[in-house]
Amino acid sequence: NSSDLKGASAGADGKLKLDINLSVHTDGISRDAQAKPEVIITPVTDDIAIGVSTNTVDEGVDVALNITLPTNTVDGELGNAKGWTIVDGKVYIHIADGALAGQLTDALGNALVEFTGTEPDGTPVGGKLYAVDADQLAGLKFVPDATKPHQTGKLDITVLVKNQEQGAGNIEVSKG
């Protein structure tokens, strides 16, 4: 008795169609049975892995943020009809209190405005929260406050994304 569902997937109707054959032989008696059950597959949203990194820089130098979202996950491809989506289209960037003084800017050097709406579940307490569209992640940087040129320390960043698999009833807030 074994089962191997590698490569199996639900059909367009959301059902996994099985074809089961069972044969039993004991004491000279044989029996065969066949079943073709259909198992309903219900999508469930999983966490996504968000990449967040920076480089070590000297005092007063802008800190480039490297934030990456996966394009292909266990829930499929980002934006694909059979994949996953960013629920509100926003990527939330939290900079913790006690971090370096400064401002988050976009690729053109424009200062981003702090987000004032409802924070995603799991947002760290305090600090500053920004919200950007996923296509605006490239070129983001933290610009240290010019009036405090000799800051040293750590820039503590948390990135949050509300994501959902197509057809799933749940929404996950993934962190990186």
PDB file of C-alpha atoms in Angstrom:
ATOM      1  CA  ASN A   1       0.000   0.000   0.000  1.00  0.00           C
ATOM      2  CA  SER A   2       1.511   3.320  -1.038  1.00  0.00           C
ATOM      3  CA  SER A   3       0.452   6.655  -2.346  1.00  0.00           C
ATOM      4  CA  ASP A   4       2.357   9.149  -4.426  1.00  0.00           C
ATOM      5  CA  LEU A   5       0.720  12.480  -5.147  1.00  0.00           C
ATOM      6  CA  LYS A   6       3.852  14.224  -6.389  1.00  0.00           C
ATOM      7  CA  GLY A   7       2.918  16.566  -9.178  1.00  0.00           C
ATOM      8  CA  ALA A   8      -0.795  16.128  -8.482  1.00  0.00           C
ATOM      9  CA  SER A   9      -2.884  19.266  -8.545  1.00  0.00           C
ATOM     10  CA  ALA A  10      -6.493  20.246  -8.308  1.00  0.00           C
ATOM     11  CA  GLY A  11      -8.437  20.696 -11.495  1.00  0.00           C
ATOM     12  CA  ALA A  12     -10.186  23.895 -12.534  1.00  0.00           C
ATOM     13  CA  ASP A  13     -13.126  22.876 -10.357  1.00  0.00           C
ATOM     14  CA  GLY A  14     -10.910  22.795  -7.224  1.00  0.00           C
ATOM     15  CA  LYS A  15     -11.109  19.010  -6.881  1.00  0.00           C
ATOM     16  CA  LEU A  16      -8.311  16.454  -6.782  1.00  0.00           C
ATOM     17  CA  LYS A  17      -9.611  13.447  -8.696  1.00  0.00           C
ATOM     18  CA  LEU A  18      -8.247  10.113  -7.496  1.00  0.00           C
ATOM     19  CA  ASP A  19      -8.394   6.693  -9.128  1.00  0.00           C
ATOM     20  CA  ILE A  20      -7.838   4.033  -6.447  1.00  0.00           C
ATOM     21  CA  ASN A  21      -7.502   0.308  -7.117  1.00  0.00           C
ATOM     22  CA  LEU A  22      -7.258  -2.109  -4.192  1.00  0.00           C
ATOM     23  CA  SER A  23      -6.456  -5.794  -4.491  1.00  0.00           C
ATOM     24  CA  VAL A  24      -6.417  -8.167  -1.509  1.00  0.00           C
ATOM     25  CA  HIS A  25      -5.405 -11.824  -1.549  1.00  0.00           C
ATOM     26  CA  THR A  26      -5.522 -14.093   1.498  1.00  0.00           C
ATOM     27  CA  ASP A  27      -6.113 -17.820   2.027  1.00  0.00           C
ATOM     28  CA  GLY A  28      -6.829 -18.340  -1.660  1.00  0.00           C
ATOM     29  CA  ILE A  29      -9.488 -15.656  -1.802  1.00  0.00           C
ATOM     30  CA  SER A  30      -8.977 -12.520  -3.883  1.00  0.00           C
ATOM     31  CA  ARG A  31     -10.977  -9.338  -3.869  1.00  0.00           C
ATOM     32  CA  ASP A  32     -10.608  -6.234  -6.001  1.00  0.00           C
ATOM     33  CA  ALA A  33     -12.224  -2.876  -5.465  1.00  0.00           C
ATOM     34  CA  GLN A  34     -12.049   0.428  -7.235  1.00  0.00           C
ATOM     35  CA  ALA A  35     -12.975   3.935  -6.138  1.00  0.00           C
ATOM     36  CA  LYS A  36     -12.779   7.318  -7.830  1.00  0.00           C
ATOM     37  CA  PRO A  37     -13.233   9.867  -5.050  1.00  0.00           C
ATOM     38  CA  GLU A  38     -12.897  13.585  -5.579  1.00  0.00           C
ATOM     39  CA  VAL A  39     -11.214  15.547  -2.789  1.00  0.00           C
ATOM     40  CA  ILE A  40     -12.059  19.235  -2.591  1.00  0.00           C
ATOM     41  CA  ILE A  41      -8.888  21.328  -2.335  1.00  0.00           C
ATOM     42  CA  THR A  42      -9.405  24.565  -0.406  1.00  0.00           C
ATOM     43  CA  PRO A  43      -6.693  27.200  -0.920  1.00  0.00           C
ATOM     44  CA  VAL A  44      -5.026  28.556   2.230  1.00  0.00           C
ATOM     45  CA  THR A  45      -2.725  31.588   2.151  1.00  0.00           C
ATOM     46  CA  ASP A  46       0.827  30.958   3.372  1.00  0.00           C
ATOM     47  CA  ASP A  47       3.477  33.395   4.584  1.00  0.00           C
ATOM     48  CA  ILE A  48       5.803  34.730   1.918  1.00  0.00           C
ATOM     49  CA  ALA A  49       9.537  35.218   2.410  1.00  0.00           C
ATOM     50  CA  ILE A  50      10.406  38.918   2.219  1.00  0.00           C
ATOM     51  CA  GLY A  51      14.045  39.837   1.677  1.00  0.00           C
ATOM     52  CA  VAL A  52      15.348  42.905   3.525  1.00  0.00           C
ATOM     53  CA  SER A  53      18.978  43.993   3.524  1.00  0.00           C
ATOM     54  CA  THR A  54      21.188  47.056   3.713  1.00  0.00           C
ATOM     55  CA  ASN A  55      24.911  47.671   3.407  1.00  0.00           C
ATOM     56  CA  THR A  56      27.209  48.985   6.092  1.00  0.00           C
ATOM     57  CA  VAL A  57      27.933  52.655   5.420  1.00  0.00           C
ATOM     58  CA  ASP A  58      29.961  55.477   6.959  1.00  0.00           C
ATOM     59  CA  GLU A  59      28.400  58.197   9.114  1.00  0.00           C
ATOM     60  CA  GLY A  60      26.135  60.567   7.206  1.00  0.00           C
ATOM     61  CA  VAL A  61      25.905  58.338   4.105  1.00  0.00           C
ATOM     62  CA  ASP A  62      22.533  57.308   2.644  1.00  0.00           C
ATOM     63  CA  VAL A  63      21.521  53.709   3.367  1.00  0.00           C
ATOM     64  CA  ALA A  64      20.087  51.859   0.354  1.00  0.00           C
ATOM     65  CA  LEU A  65      17.251  49.483   1.258  1.00  0.00           C
ATOM     66  CA  ASN A  66      17.136  46.236  -0.675  1.00  0.00           C
ATOM     67  CA  ILE A  67      13.602  44.868  -0.300  1.00  0.00           C
ATOM     68  CA  THR A  68      12.539  41.902  -2.408  1.00  0.00           C
ATOM     69  CA  LEU A  69       9.242  40.074  -2.673  1.00  0.00           C
ATOM     70  CA  PRO A  70       9.130  36.551  -4.048  1.00  0.00           C
ATOM     71  CA  THR A  71       7.642  36.226  -7.504  1.00  0.00           C
ATOM     72  CA  ASN A  72       6.869  32.526  -7.109  1.00  0.00           C
ATOM     73  CA  THR A  73       5.776  30.885  -3.834  1.00  0.00           C
ATOM     74  CA  VAL A  74       3.906  27.759  -2.717  1.00  0.00           C
ATOM     75  CA  ASP A  75       0.794  29.829  -3.455  1.00  0.00           C
ATOM     76  CA  GLY A  76       1.901  30.444  -7.060  1.00  0.00           C
ATOM     77  CA  GLU A  77       3.137  33.549  -8.847  1.00  0.00           C
ATOM     78  CA  LEU A  78       2.603  37.125  -7.668  1.00  0.00           C
ATOM     79  CA  GLY A  79      -0.291  38.683  -9.598  1.00  0.00           C
ATOM     80  CA  ASN A  80      -1.117  35.479 -11.502  1.00  0.00           C
ATOM     81  CA  ALA A  81      -4.781  34.421 -11.639  1.00  0.00           C
ATOM     82  CA  LYS A  82      -3.761  31.158  -9.928  1.00  0.00           C
ATOM     83  CA  GLY A  83      -1.170  32.757  -7.659  1.00  0.00           C
ATOM     84  CA  TRP A  84      -1.145  35.330  -4.874  1.00  0.00           C
ATOM     85  CA  THR A  85      -1.704  39.052  -4.549  1.00  0.00           C
ATOM     86  CA  ILE A  86      -0.797  41.912  -2.260  1.00  0.00           C
ATOM     87  CA  VAL A  87      -4.173  42.635  -0.652  1.00  0.00           C
ATOM     88  CA  ASP A  88      -4.069  46.425  -0.625  1.00  0.00           C
ATOM     89  CA  GLY A  89      -1.210  46.855  -3.085  1.00  0.00           C
ATOM     90  CA  LYS A  90       1.052  48.275  -0.364  1.00  0.00           C
ATOM     91  CA  VAL A  91       4.340  47.211   1.157  1.00  0.00           C
ATOM     92  CA  TYR A  92       4.733  48.610   4.673  1.00  0.00           C
ATOM     93  CA  ILE A  93       8.176  49.648   5.913  1.00  0.00           C
ATOM     94  CA  HIS A  94       8.629  50.186   9.649  1.00  0.00           C
ATOM     95  CA  ILE A  95      11.683  51.972  11.056  1.00  0.00           C
ATOM     96  CA  ALA A  96      12.035  51.357  14.782  1.00  0.00           C
ATOM     97  CA  ASP A  97      12.360  54.019  17.460  1.00  0.00           C
ATOM     98  CA  GLY A  98      15.902  54.532  18.658  1.00  0.00           C
ATOM     99  CA  ALA A  99      17.212  53.957  15.186  1.00  0.00           C
ATOM    100  CA  LEU A 100      19.153  56.576  13.315  1.00  0.00           C
ATOM    101  CA  ALA A 101      17.446  59.948  12.814  1.00  0.00           C
ATOM    102  CA  GLY A 102      16.548  60.569   9.199  1.00  0.00           C
ATOM    103  CA  GLN A 103      14.003  60.163   6.422  1.00  0.00           C
ATOM    104  CA  LEU A 104      12.949  57.400   4.035  1.00  0.00           C
ATOM    105  CA  THR A 105      13.077  58.523   0.388  1.00  0.00           C
ATOM    106  CA  ASP A 106      12.058  57.071  -2.959  1.00  0.00           C
ATOM    107  CA  ALA A 107      14.331  56.395  -5.942  1.00  0.00           C
ATOM    108  CA  LEU A 108      14.155  60.054  -6.988  1.00  0.00           C
ATOM    109  CA  GLY A 109      15.109  61.319  -3.530  1.00  0.00           C
ATOM    110  CA  ASN A 110      11.599  62.498  -2.619  1.00  0.00           C
ATOM    111  CA  ALA A 111      10.832  62.184   1.092  1.00  0.00           C
ATOM    112  CA  LEU A 112       8.095  59.652   1.824  1.00  0.00           C
ATOM    113  CA  VAL A 113       5.205  60.641   4.046  1.00  0.00           C
ATOM    114  CA  GLU A 114       4.577  58.616   7.195  1.00  0.00           C
ATOM    115  CA  PHE A 115       1.601  56.257   6.910  1.00  0.00           C
ATOM    116  CA  THR A 116      -1.342  57.253   9.146  1.00  0.00           C
ATOM    117  CA  GLY A 117      -3.980  54.627   8.307  1.00  0.00           C
ATOM    118  CA  THR A 118      -4.681  51.301   9.971  1.00  0.00           C
ATOM    119  CA  GLU A 119      -1.407  49.459  10.522  1.00  0.00           C
ATOM    120  CA  PRO A 120      -1.123  45.821   9.396  1.00  0.00           C
ATOM    121  CA  ASP A 121      -1.363  43.237  12.168  1.00  0.00           C
ATOM    122  CA  GLY A 122       2.051  42.595  13.678  1.00  0.00           C
ATOM    123  CA  THR A 123       3.451  46.076  13.059  1.00  0.00           C
ATOM    124  CA  PRO A 124       6.061  46.806  15.749  1.00  0.00           C
ATOM    125  CA  VAL A 125       5.027  49.385  18.350  1.00  0.00           C
ATOM    126  CA  GLY A 126       6.397  52.914  17.982  1.00  0.00           C
ATOM    127  CA  GLY A 127       8.740  54.068  15.250  1.00  0.00           C
ATOM    128  CA  LYS A 128       7.732  55.318  11.816  1.00  0.00           C
ATOM    129  CA  LEU A 129       5.628  53.394   9.303  1.00  0.00           C
ATOM    130  CA  TYR A 130       5.649  54.052   5.558  1.00  0.00           C
ATOM    131  CA  ALA A 131       3.520  52.467   2.810  1.00  0.00           C
ATOM    132  CA  VAL A 132       4.678  52.181  -0.796  1.00  0.00           C
ATOM    133  CA  ASP A 133       3.418  50.384  -3.868  1.00  0.00           C
ATOM    134  CA  ALA A 134       5.244  47.133  -4.594  1.00  0.00           C
ATOM    135  CA  ASP A 135       6.623  48.553  -7.848  1.00  0.00           C
ATOM    136  CA  GLN A 136       8.288  51.414  -5.913  1.00  0.00           C
ATOM    137  CA  LEU A 137      10.661  49.256  -3.833  1.00  0.00           C
ATOM    138  CA  ALA A 138      13.686  49.749  -6.095  1.00  0.00           C
ATOM    139  CA  GLY A 139      15.804  52.706  -5.068  1.00  0.00           C
ATOM    140  CA  LEU A 140      14.369  53.275  -1.604  1.00  0.00           C
ATOM    141  CA  LYS A 141      16.907  54.692   0.812  1.00  0.00           C
ATOM    142  CA  PHE A 142      17.204  56.020   4.304  1.00  0.00           C
ATOM    143  CA  VAL A 143      18.768  59.489   4.321  1.00  0.00           C
ATOM    144  CA  PRO A 144      20.362  60.402   7.669  1.00  0.00           C
ATOM    145  CA  ASP A 145      19.401  63.721   9.249  1.00  0.00           C
ATOM    146  CA  ALA A 146      21.969  66.281   7.992  1.00  0.00           C
ATOM    147  CA  THR A 147      21.770  68.186  11.290  1.00  0.00           C
ATOM    148  CA  LYS A 148      23.122  65.080  13.067  1.00  0.00           C
ATOM    149  CA  PRO A 149      26.167  64.215  10.930  1.00  0.00           C
ATOM    150  CA  HIS A 150      27.916  61.901  13.409  1.00  0.00           C
ATOM    151  CA  GLN A 151      25.230  59.307  14.048  1.00  0.00           C
ATOM    152  CA  THR A 152      26.262  55.738  14.558  1.00  0.00           C
ATOM    153  CA  GLY A 153      24.099  52.758  15.203  1.00  0.00           C
ATOM    154  CA  LYS A 154      21.771  50.262  13.669  1.00  0.00           C
ATOM    155  CA  LEU A 155      18.843  50.888  11.333  1.00  0.00           C
ATOM    156  CA  ASP A 156      16.136  48.448  12.459  1.00  0.00           C
ATOM    157  CA  ILE A 157      13.688  47.840   9.594  1.00  0.00           C
ATOM    158  CA  THR A 158      10.648  45.558   9.423  1.00  0.00           C
ATOM    159  CA  VAL A 159       8.776  45.068   6.145  1.00  0.00           C
ATOM    160  CA  LEU A 160       5.160  43.848   6.199  1.00  0.00           C
ATOM    161  CA  VAL A 161       2.940  42.678   3.335  1.00  0.00           C
ATOM    162  CA  LYS A 162      -0.718  41.650   3.517  1.00  0.00           C
ATOM    163  CA  ASN A 163      -0.933  38.774   1.042  1.00  0.00           C
ATOM    164  CA  GLN A 164      -3.619  36.352  -0.117  1.00  0.00           C
ATOM    165  CA  GLU A 165      -3.675  33.271  -2.309  1.00  0.00           C
ATOM    166  CA  GLN A 166      -6.306  33.387  -5.053  1.00  0.00           C
ATOM    167  CA  GLY A 167      -9.452  31.682  -3.805  1.00  0.00           C
ATOM    168  CA  ALA A 168      -8.297  31.534  -0.169  1.00  0.00           C
ATOM    169  CA  GLY A 169     -10.493  32.890   2.590  1.00  0.00           C
ATOM    170  CA  ASN A 170      -7.608  33.989   4.804  1.00  0.00           C
ATOM    171  CA  ILE A 171      -5.156  36.883   4.559  1.00  0.00           C
ATOM    172  CA  GLU A 172      -1.640  36.638   5.989  1.00  0.00           C
ATOM    173  CA  VAL A 173       0.601  39.478   7.092  1.00  0.00           C
ATOM    174  CA  SER A 174       4.108  38.387   6.155  1.00  0.00           C
ATOM    175  CA  LYS A 175       7.194  40.014   7.694  1.00  0.00           C
ATOM    176  CA  GLY A 176      10.768  40.421   6.631  1.00  0.00           C
TER     177      GLY A 176
END
